[in-house]
Amino acid sequence: MNSLLCVLWVLLAFAVETAVGRRYEAIFSLGDSHTDTGNGNVVFAEHSLDNPAAALPYGMTFFGHSTGRNSNGRLIIDFIAEDLGLPFVPPFLAYNGSFRQGANFAVAAAFARNASFYSQIPNVGQFALNTSLSVQMQWFDSIKPSLCNSAQAECMGFFHKSLFLMGEFGVNDYSFAVFGMNISEIRLFVPDVIKAISLAAEGIIRQGAKTVVVPGIPPMGCDPPNLAMFPSDDPDDYDARTGCLKDFNDLSVYHNSLLQEAVKNVQKKYPNARVIYADFFTTVMDIIESPDKFGFIRDVLRCCCGGGGKYNFNISAGCGMPGSTVCEDPSAYLFCQSIESNYSSIFSFGDSYTDTGNLAILYGGPASADFLVSKPPYGMTFFGARSPSPPASLATNQSFNQGVNFATGGATALDRTFFVDRGFKAISPFNVSISFQLGWFDAMKPWFCSSLQECQEFFAKALFFVGELGWNDYAVMLLAGTSIDAVRPRVPEIVGRICAATEELIKEGGETVVVSGIAPLGCAPANIALMANQTGGEVEPETGCLKNLNLLSKDHNLQLRRALVRLRATYPGVRVIYADFYAPIRDFSVSPARYGFNGTDGVLSASCGGGGGKNNFDLAALCGMPGVSAGDPSAHVSWDGVHLTEAANHFIADGWLRGPYAHPPILSTPY
């Protein structure tokens, strides 16, 4: 397990490099347990085999629960996806949503060669499951119809913009074989393993892949299971510098040398593709030779989680089994046990998706005739009438000791003057932009603390939300007739303002800040009804949403995620959490019945509205107007054409708290 934590360094540099000047819209991954994000759970269950990675302590550090990943937290592929501004790559066998942003076909214990080569090996043959590289390639072929039609050009175009990870493969081929062969015999079939990998890479390229990453294998002689199960009485069999087994490491070197040559040959054969060899071996060796340089102080060859002995590995007491122990890591494990009650207050900033009463107060209170949200059927499902929590910042006679909500309907990331000066009409009559909300926050600080140190300590225990800003900025411009192409250049400015606000909260002492992206603009029934002609009218076949509006949302969210990565690097002691608003609504749209929604009508049609038709939205018959009915909110995603029902909000909140819609989940352990 220790080596799995270490090798995260291997591809991070590559991920940063590829993010610069190159935009990937999806990640497709094939491999084994180094990359498996949940497929193993399904495969092992189908064969009635126990999968240790399906239970704690696997997943304890980041997710707070097991995910099927063979690590205490994230894998290399997770870090790459995060750095590229993409969601975690979903496991093909354990996910029912859309694979438009990628799919992970990797399975723990997968081989490069066909599994039948290993099924007769004593003791381990029963674990030689049919999940080899060729099978994973078949799975990849099976999802292509959901990504592109049968026209070759469309598929080629889609995969041009995708990143492909081919492996690591080979470790299981050799690890299984060692139970029935010696190292010299195993070396004889290494070329066959390399051939399987290179042929698969070529197959991916022929289908349109422009970037294929092919990792080598790590130093097998440094792997704690190999050190524990194949000890030698001869000191010369061990590397004096590292304590690793020479023969196993020589096998890794041989594999990697042949693989590098094969990668060069594939690159020559397909000069228009980028075929990248990713070095697993050197990075792990650097860490083992100089552990303190990378923050690993001692016992670098011991498993963190295992059943005792010199290398803390015991095959009868593997990680997660009775008799195994987990290394001490209070900041990662014990803190997770109490994180749910560890925040003393919540401070929220945002727009109408988060507003719990501020805009109603600005309009003159609940009795205002001009404010539809103050009227039934708004609030009907839970409150009967609205009851904000945390309290709206503009409310009177409220205690704010446990938090304040500054979010206000109509709020923008850019200041109101930006829109007024340019003649945009559909802007809120109130100046409620994020900069003004921060001003309200600053004015309220005396409620909570009286000195800089006291404020820093108070806000360090608080949970901050910077919510879904940007939607209104784009809507104001688009409703004025501005084209999407003219709106898109404003994205960096809007994202920059959101990140600047986030940084201000960090400087005030905030140690946990959740920053949400925006929902898919093209899936809101109001936008479909009002903007279809303006945006070209093209719809996504898998969702029915307006494609060009959704591309604008994706662009915003991608730039925001990249900006948050930079912010994390600037403030390494702070948890900056990206909350994904786009993915859950996309998932609702692709598989509505899975979440209890009523098919297409439940996703693209407003629950409360008087417009009828497929979107049930009409500006002359808005929710809250006389004679407008609410329908069944529990069967709908959209409440009024723009905002979400309680049912949809509940799914999203749970996904932010526990995953998979926040990176990292709010209730996971800190970094």
CSV table of N, CA and C in Angstrom, one decimal, residues 468-570:
chain,number,residue,atom,x,y,z
A,468,GLU,N,-22.2,28.5,-6.9
A,468,GLU,CA,-22.7,28.5,-8.2
A,468,GLU,C,-22.8,29.9,-8.9
A,469,LEU,N,-21.8,30.8,-8.6
A,469,LEU,CA,-21.8,32.1,-9.2
A,469,LEU,C,-21.4,32.0,-10.7
A,470,GLY,N,-21.9,32.8,-11.5
A,470,GLY,CA,-21.6,32.7,-13.0
A,470,GLY,C,-22.9,32.5,-13.8
A,471,TRP,N,-23.8,31.7,-13.3
A,471,TRP,CA,-25.0,31.5,-14.0
A,471,TRP,C,-25.7,32.8,-14.4
A,472,ASN,N,-25.9,33.7,-13.4
A,472,ASN,CA,-26.6,34.9,-13.7
A,472,ASN,C,-25.8,35.8,-14.6
A,473,ASP,N,-24.5,35.8,-14.5
A,473,ASP,CA,-23.7,36.6,-15.4
A,473,ASP,C,-23.9,36.2,-16.8
A,474,TYR,N,-23.9,34.9,-17.1
A,474,TYR,CA,-24.1,34.5,-18.5
A,474,TYR,C,-25.6,34.7,-18.9
A,475,ALA,N,-26.5,34.5,-18.0
A,475,ALA,CA,-27.9,34.6,-18.4
A,475,ALA,C,-28.3,36.0,-18.7
A,476,VAL,N,-27.7,37.0,-18.0
A,476,VAL,CA,-28.0,38.4,-18.3
A,476,VAL,C,-27.5,38.8,-19.7
A,477,MET,N,-26.4,38.3,-20.0
A,477,MET,CA,-25.8,38.6,-21.4
A,477,MET,C,-26.6,37.9,-22.5
A,478,LEU,N,-26.9,36.6,-22.2
A,478,LEU,CA,-27.6,35.8,-23.3
A,478,LEU,C,-29.0,36.3,-23.5
A,479,LEU,N,-29.7,36.7,-22.4
A,479,LEU,CA,-31.1,37.1,-22.5
A,479,LEU,C,-31.2,38.5,-23.3
A,480,ALA,N,-30.0,39.2,-23.3
A,480,ALA,CA,-30.0,40.5,-24.1
A,480,ALA,C,-29.7,40.2,-25.5
A,481,GLY,N,-29.5,39.0,-25.9
A,481,GLY,CA,-29.3,38.6,-27.3
A,481,GLY,C,-27.8,38.5,-27.7
A,482,THR,N,-26.9,38.5,-26.7
A,482,THR,CA,-25.5,38.3,-26.9
A,482,THR,C,-25.3,36.9,-27.3
A,483,SER,N,-24.4,36.7,-28.3
A,483,SER,CA,-24.2,35.3,-28.8
A,483,SER,C,-23.3,34.6,-27.8
A,484,ILE,N,-23.3,33.3,-27.8
A,484,ILE,CA,-22.4,32.5,-26.9
A,484,ILE,C,-21.0,32.8,-27.2
A,485,ASP,N,-20.6,32.9,-28.5
A,485,ASP,CA,-19.2,33.2,-28.9
A,485,ASP,C,-18.8,34.5,-28.3
A,486,ALA,N,-19.7,35.5,-28.1
A,486,ALA,CA,-19.3,36.8,-27.5
A,486,ALA,C,-19.3,36.7,-26.0
A,487,VAL,N,-20.1,35.8,-25.4
A,487,VAL,CA,-20.1,35.6,-24.0
A,487,VAL,C,-18.9,34.9,-23.5
A,488,ARG,N,-18.4,33.9,-24.2
A,488,ARG,CA,-17.4,33.0,-23.8
A,488,ARG,C,-16.1,33.7,-23.3
A,489,PRO,N,-15.6,34.8,-24.0
A,489,PRO,CA,-14.4,35.5,-23.5
A,489,PRO,C,-14.5,36.0,-22.1
A,490,ARG,N,-15.8,36.1,-21.6
A,490,ARG,CA,-15.9,36.7,-20.2
A,490,ARG,C,-15.7,35.6,-19.2
A,491,VAL,N,-15.6,34.3,-19.6
A,491,VAL,CA,-15.5,33.3,-18.6
A,491,VAL,C,-14.2,33.5,-17.7
A,492,PRO,N,-13.0,33.7,-18.2
A,492,PRO,CA,-11.9,33.9,-17.3
A,492,PRO,C,-12.1,35.0,-16.3
A,493,GLU,N,-12.7,36.1,-16.7
A,493,GLU,CA,-13.0,37.2,-15.8
A,493,GLU,C,-14.0,36.8,-14.7
A,494,ILE,N,-15.0,36.1,-15.0
A,494,ILE,CA,-16.0,35.6,-14.0
A,494,ILE,C,-15.3,34.6,-13.1
A,495,VAL,N,-14.6,33.7,-13.6
A,495,VAL,CA,-13.9,32.7,-12.8
A,495,VAL,C,-12.9,33.4,-11.9
A,496,GLY,N,-12.2,34.3,-12.4
A,496,GLY,CA,-11.2,35.1,-11.6
A,496,GLY,C,-11.8,35.8,-10.4
A,497,ARG,N,-13.0,36.3,-10.6
A,497,ARG,CA,-13.7,37.0,-9.5
A,497,ARG,C,-14.1,36.0,-8.4
A,498,ILE,N,-14.6,34.8,-8.9
A,498,ILE,CA,-15.0,33.8,-7.9
A,498,ILE,C,-13.8,33.3,-7.1
A,499,CYS,N,-12.7,33.1,-7.8
A,499,CYS,CA,-11.5,32.7,-7.0
A,499,CYS,C,-10.9,33.8,-6.1
A,500,ALA,N,-11.0,35.0,-6.6
A,500,ALA,CA,-10.6,36.1,-5.7
A,500,ALA,C,-11.4,36.2,-4.4
A,501,ALA,N,-12.7,36.0,-4.6
A,501,ALA,CA,-13.6,35.9,-3.4
A,501,ALA,C,-13.2,34.8,-2.5
A,502,THR,N,-12.9,33.6,-3.1
A,502,THR,CA,-12.5,32.5,-2.3
A,502,THR,C,-11.2,32.8,-1.5
A,503,GLU,N,-10.3,33.4,-2.2
A,503,GLU,CA,-9.0,33.7,-1.6
A,503,GLU,C,-9.2,34.7,-0.4
A,504,GLU,N,-10.1,35.7,-0.6
A,504,GLU,CA,-10.4,36.6,0.5
A,504,GLU,C,-10.9,35.8,1.8
A,505,LEU,N,-11.7,34.9,1.6
A,505,LEU,CA,-12.2,34.1,2.7
A,505,LEU,C,-11.1,33.3,3.4
A,506,ILE,N,-10.2,32.8,2.6
A,506,ILE,CA,-9.1,32.0,3.1
A,506,ILE,C,-8.2,33.0,4.0
A,507,LYS,N,-8.0,34.2,3.5
A,507,LYS,CA,-7.2,35.1,4.2
A,507,LYS,C,-7.8,35.5,5.5
A,508,GLU,N,-9.2,35.4,5.6
A,508,GLU,CA,-9.9,35.8,6.8
A,508,GLU,C,-9.8,34.6,7.8
A,509,GLY,N,-9.2,33.5,7.4
A,509,GLY,CA,-9.0,32.4,8.3
A,509,GLY,C,-9.7,31.1,7.9
A,510,GLY,N,-10.5,31.1,6.8
A,510,GLY,CA,-11.3,30.0,6.4
A,510,GLY,C,-10.3,28.8,6.0
A,511,GLU,N,-10.5,27.6,6.6
A,511,GLU,CA,-9.7,26.5,6.2
A,511,GLU,C,-10.4,25.4,5.4
A,512,THR,N,-11.7,25.6,5.3
A,512,THR,CA,-12.5,24.7,4.4
A,512,THR,C,-13.5,25.6,3.6
A,513,VAL,N,-13.2,25.6,2.3
A,513,VAL,CA,-14.0,26.5,1.4
A,513,VAL,C,-14.5,25.6,0.3
A,514,VAL,N,-15.9,25.5,0.1
A,514,VAL,CA,-16.5,24.7,-0.9
A,514,VAL,C,-16.9,25.7,-2.0
A,515,VAL,N,-16.4,25.5,-3.2
A,515,VAL,CA,-16.6,26.3,-4.4
A,515,VAL,C,-17.4,25.5,-5.4
A,516,SER,N,-18.6,25.9,-5.7
A,516,SER,CA,-19.3,25.1,-6.7
A,516,SER,C,-19.3,25.6,-8.1
A,517,GLY,N,-19.3,24.7,-9.1
A,517,GLY,CA,-19.4,25.1,-10.4
A,517,GLY,C,-20.8,25.5,-10.7
A,518,ILE,N,-21.1,25.6,-12.0
A,518,ILE,CA,-22.5,26.0,-12.4
A,518,ILE,C,-23.2,24.8,-13.0
A,519,ALA,N,-24.5,24.8,-12.9
A,519,ALA,CA,-25.3,23.7,-13.5
A,519,ALA,C,-25.3,23.8,-15.0
A,520,PRO,N,-25.7,22.7,-15.7
A,520,PRO,CA,-25.7,22.8,-17.2
A,520,PRO,C,-26.8,23.8,-17.6
A,521,LEU,N,-26.4,24.9,-18.2
A,521,LEU,CA,-27.3,25.9,-18.6
A,521,LEU,C,-28.3,25.4,-19.6
A,522,GLY,N,-27.9,24.4,-20.4
A,522,GLY,CA,-28.7,23.9,-21.5
A,522,GLY,C,-29.8,22.9,-21.0
A,523,CYS,N,-29.8,22.5,-19.8
A,523,CYS,CA,-30.7,21.6,-19.2
A,523,CYS,C,-31.9,22.3,-18.5
A,524,ALA,N,-31.8,23.6,-18.2
A,524,ALA,CA,-32.8,24.3,-17.5
A,524,ALA,C,-34.0,24.5,-18.5
A,525,PRO,N,-35.2,24.1,-18.1
A,525,PRO,CA,-36.4,24.2,-19.0
A,525,PRO,C,-36.6,25.7,-19.4
A,526,ALA,N,-36.3,26.6,-18.6
A,526,ALA,CA,-36.5,28.0,-19.0
A,526,ALA,C,-35.5,28.4,-20.1
A,527,ASN,N,-34.3,28.0,-20.0
A,527,ASN,CA,-33.3,28.3,-21.1
A,527,ASN,C,-33.7,27.6,-22.4
A,528,ILE,N,-34.1,26.3,-22.2
A,528,ILE,CA,-34.5,25.6,-23.5
A,528,ILE,C,-35.7,26.3,-24.2
A,529,ALA,N,-36.6,26.8,-23.4
A,529,ALA,CA,-37.8,27.5,-24.0
A,529,ALA,C,-37.4,28.9,-24.5
A,530,LEU,N,-36.5,29.6,-23.9
A,530,LEU,CA,-36.2,31.0,-24.3
A,530,LEU,C,-35.0,31.1,-25.2
A,531,MET,N,-34.1,30.1,-25.2
A,531,MET,CA,-32.8,30.3,-25.9
A,531,MET,C,-32.5,29.3,-27.0
A,532,ALA,N,-33.4,28.5,-27.3
A,532,ALA,CA,-33.2,27.4,-28.3
A,532,ALA,C,-32.8,28.0,-29.7
A,533,ASN,N,-33.5,29.0,-30.1
A,533,ASN,CA,-33.2,29.6,-31.4
A,533,ASN,C,-31.9,30.4,-31.4
A,534,GLN,N,-31.7,31.1,-30.3
A,534,GLN,CA,-30.5,31.9,-30.2
A,534,GLN,C,-29.2,31.1,-30.2
A,535,THR,N,-29.3,29.9,-29.6
A,535,THR,CA,-28.1,29.1,-29.5
A,535,THR,C,-28.0,28.0,-30.5
A,536,GLY,N,-28.7,28.1,-31.6
A,536,GLY,CA,-28.6,27.1,-32.6
A,536,GLY,C,-29.6,25.9,-32.5
A,537,GLY,N,-30.1,25.7,-31.3
A,537,GLY,CA,-31.1,24.7,-31.1
A,537,GLY,C,-30.6,23.2,-31.1
A,538,GLU,N,-29.3,23.0,-31.3
A,538,GLU,CA,-28.8,21.6,-31.3
A,538,GLU,C,-28.9,21.1,-29.9
A,539,VAL,N,-29.4,19.8,-29.8
A,539,VAL,CA,-29.5,19.2,-28.5
A,539,VAL,C,-28.6,18.0,-28.4
A,540,GLU,N,-28.2,17.7,-27.2
A,540,GLU,CA,-27.4,16.5,-26.9
A,540,GLU,C,-28.3,15.3,-27.0
A,541,PRO,N,-27.9,14.3,-27.8
A,541,PRO,CA,-28.8,13.2,-28.0
A,541,PRO,C,-29.0,12.4,-26.7
A,542,GLU,N,-28.0,12.4,-25.8
A,542,GLU,CA,-28.2,11.5,-24.6
A,542,GLU,C,-29.0,12.3,-23.5
A,543,THR,N,-29.1,13.6,-23.5
A,543,THR,CA,-29.8,14.3,-22.5
A,543,THR,C,-31.0,15.1,-23.0
A,544,GLY,N,-31.0,15.6,-24.2
A,544,GLY,CA,-32.1,16.5,-24.7
A,544,GLY,C,-31.8,17.9,-24.4
A,545,CYS,N,-30.7,18.2,-23.8
A,545,CYS,CA,-30.3,19.6,-23.4
A,545,CYS,C,-29.7,20.3,-24.5
A,546,LEU,N,-29.7,21.7,-24.5
A,546,LEU,CA,-29.1,22.5,-25.5
A,546,LEU,C,-27.6,22.3,-25.5
A,547,LYS,N,-27.0,21.9,-26.5
A,547,LYS,CA,-25.6,21.5,-26.5
A,547,LYS,C,-24.7,22.7,-26.3
A,548,ASN,N,-24.9,23.8,-27.0
A,548,ASN,CA,-24.0,25.0,-27.0
A,548,ASN,C,-24.1,25.7,-25.6
A,549,LEU,N,-25.2,25.7,-25.0
A,549,LEU,CA,-25.3,26.2,-23.6
A,549,LEU,C,-24.5,25.4,-22.7
A,550,ASN,N,-24.6,24.1,-22.8
A,550,ASN,CA,-23.9,23.2,-21.9
A,550,ASN,C,-22.4,23.3,-22.1
A,551,LEU,N,-22.0,23.5,-23.3
A,551,LEU,CA,-20.5,23.7,-23.6
A,551,LEU,C,-20.0,24.9,-22.9
A,552,LEU,N,-20.9,26.0,-22.8
A,552,LEU,CA,-20.5,27.2,-22.0
A,552,LEU,C,-20.3,26.8,-20.5
A,553,SER,N,-21.3,26.0,-20.0
A,553,SER,CA,-21.2,25.6,-18.6
A,553,SER,C,-19.9,24.8,-18.4
A,554,LYS,N,-19.6,23.9,-19.3
A,554,LYS,CA,-18.4,23.0,-19.2
A,554,LYS,C,-17.2,23.9,-19.2
A,555,ASP,N,-17.1,24.9,-20.1
A,555,ASP,CA,-16.0,25.8,-20.2
A,555,ASP,C,-15.8,26.5,-18.8
A,556,HIS,N,-16.8,27.1,-18.3
A,556,HIS,CA,-16.8,27.7,-17.0
A,556,HIS,C,-16.2,26.8,-15.9
A,557,ASN,N,-16.8,25.6,-15.8
A,557,ASN,CA,-16.4,24.7,-14.8
A,557,ASN,C,-15.0,24.2,-14.9
A,558,LEU,N,-14.6,24.0,-16.2
A,558,LEU,CA,-13.2,23.5,-16.4
A,558,LEU,C,-12.2,24.6,-16.0
A,559,GLN,N,-12.5,25.9,-16.4
A,559,GLN,CA,-11.6,26.9,-16.0
A,559,GLN,C,-11.6,27.2,-14.4
A,560,LEU,N,-12.8,27.0,-13.8
A,560,LEU,CA,-12.8,27.1,-12.4
A,560,LEU,C,-12.0,26.1,-11.7
A,561,ARG,N,-12.1,24.8,-12.1
A,561,ARG,CA,-11.4,23.7,-11.5
A,561,ARG,C,-9.9,23.9,-11.6
A,562,ARG,N,-9.5,24.4,-12.7
A,562,ARG,CA,-8.0,24.6,-12.9
A,562,ARG,C,-7.6,25.8,-12.0
A,563,ALA,N,-8.4,26.8,-11.9
A,563,ALA,CA,-8.0,27.9,-11.0
A,563,ALA,C,-8.0,27.4,-9.5
A,564,LEU,N,-8.9,26.5,-9.2
A,564,LEU,CA,-8.9,26.1,-7.8
A,564,LEU,C,-7.7,25.2,-7.5
A,565,VAL,N,-7.2,24.5,-8.5
A,565,VAL,CA,-5.9,23.7,-8.4
A,565,VAL,C,-4.8,24.6,-8.0
A,566,ARG,N,-4.7,25.8,-8.7
A,566,ARG,CA,-3.7,26.7,-8.4
A,566,ARG,C,-3.9,27.3,-7.0
A,567,LEU,N,-5.1,27.6,-6.6
A,567,LEU,CA,-5.4,28.1,-5.3
A,567,LEU,C,-4.9,27.2,-4.2
A,568,ARG,N,-5.2,25.9,-4.4
A,568,ARG,CA,-4.7,24.9,-3.4
A,568,ARG,C,-3.2,24.9,-3.3
A,569,ALA,N,-2.5,25.1,-4.4
A,569,ALA,CA,-1.1,25.1,-4.4
A,569,ALA,C,-0.6,26.3,-3.6
A,570,THR,N,-1.3,27.4,-3.7
A,570,THR,CA,-0.9,28.6,-3.0
A,570,THR,C,-1.2,28.5,-1.5
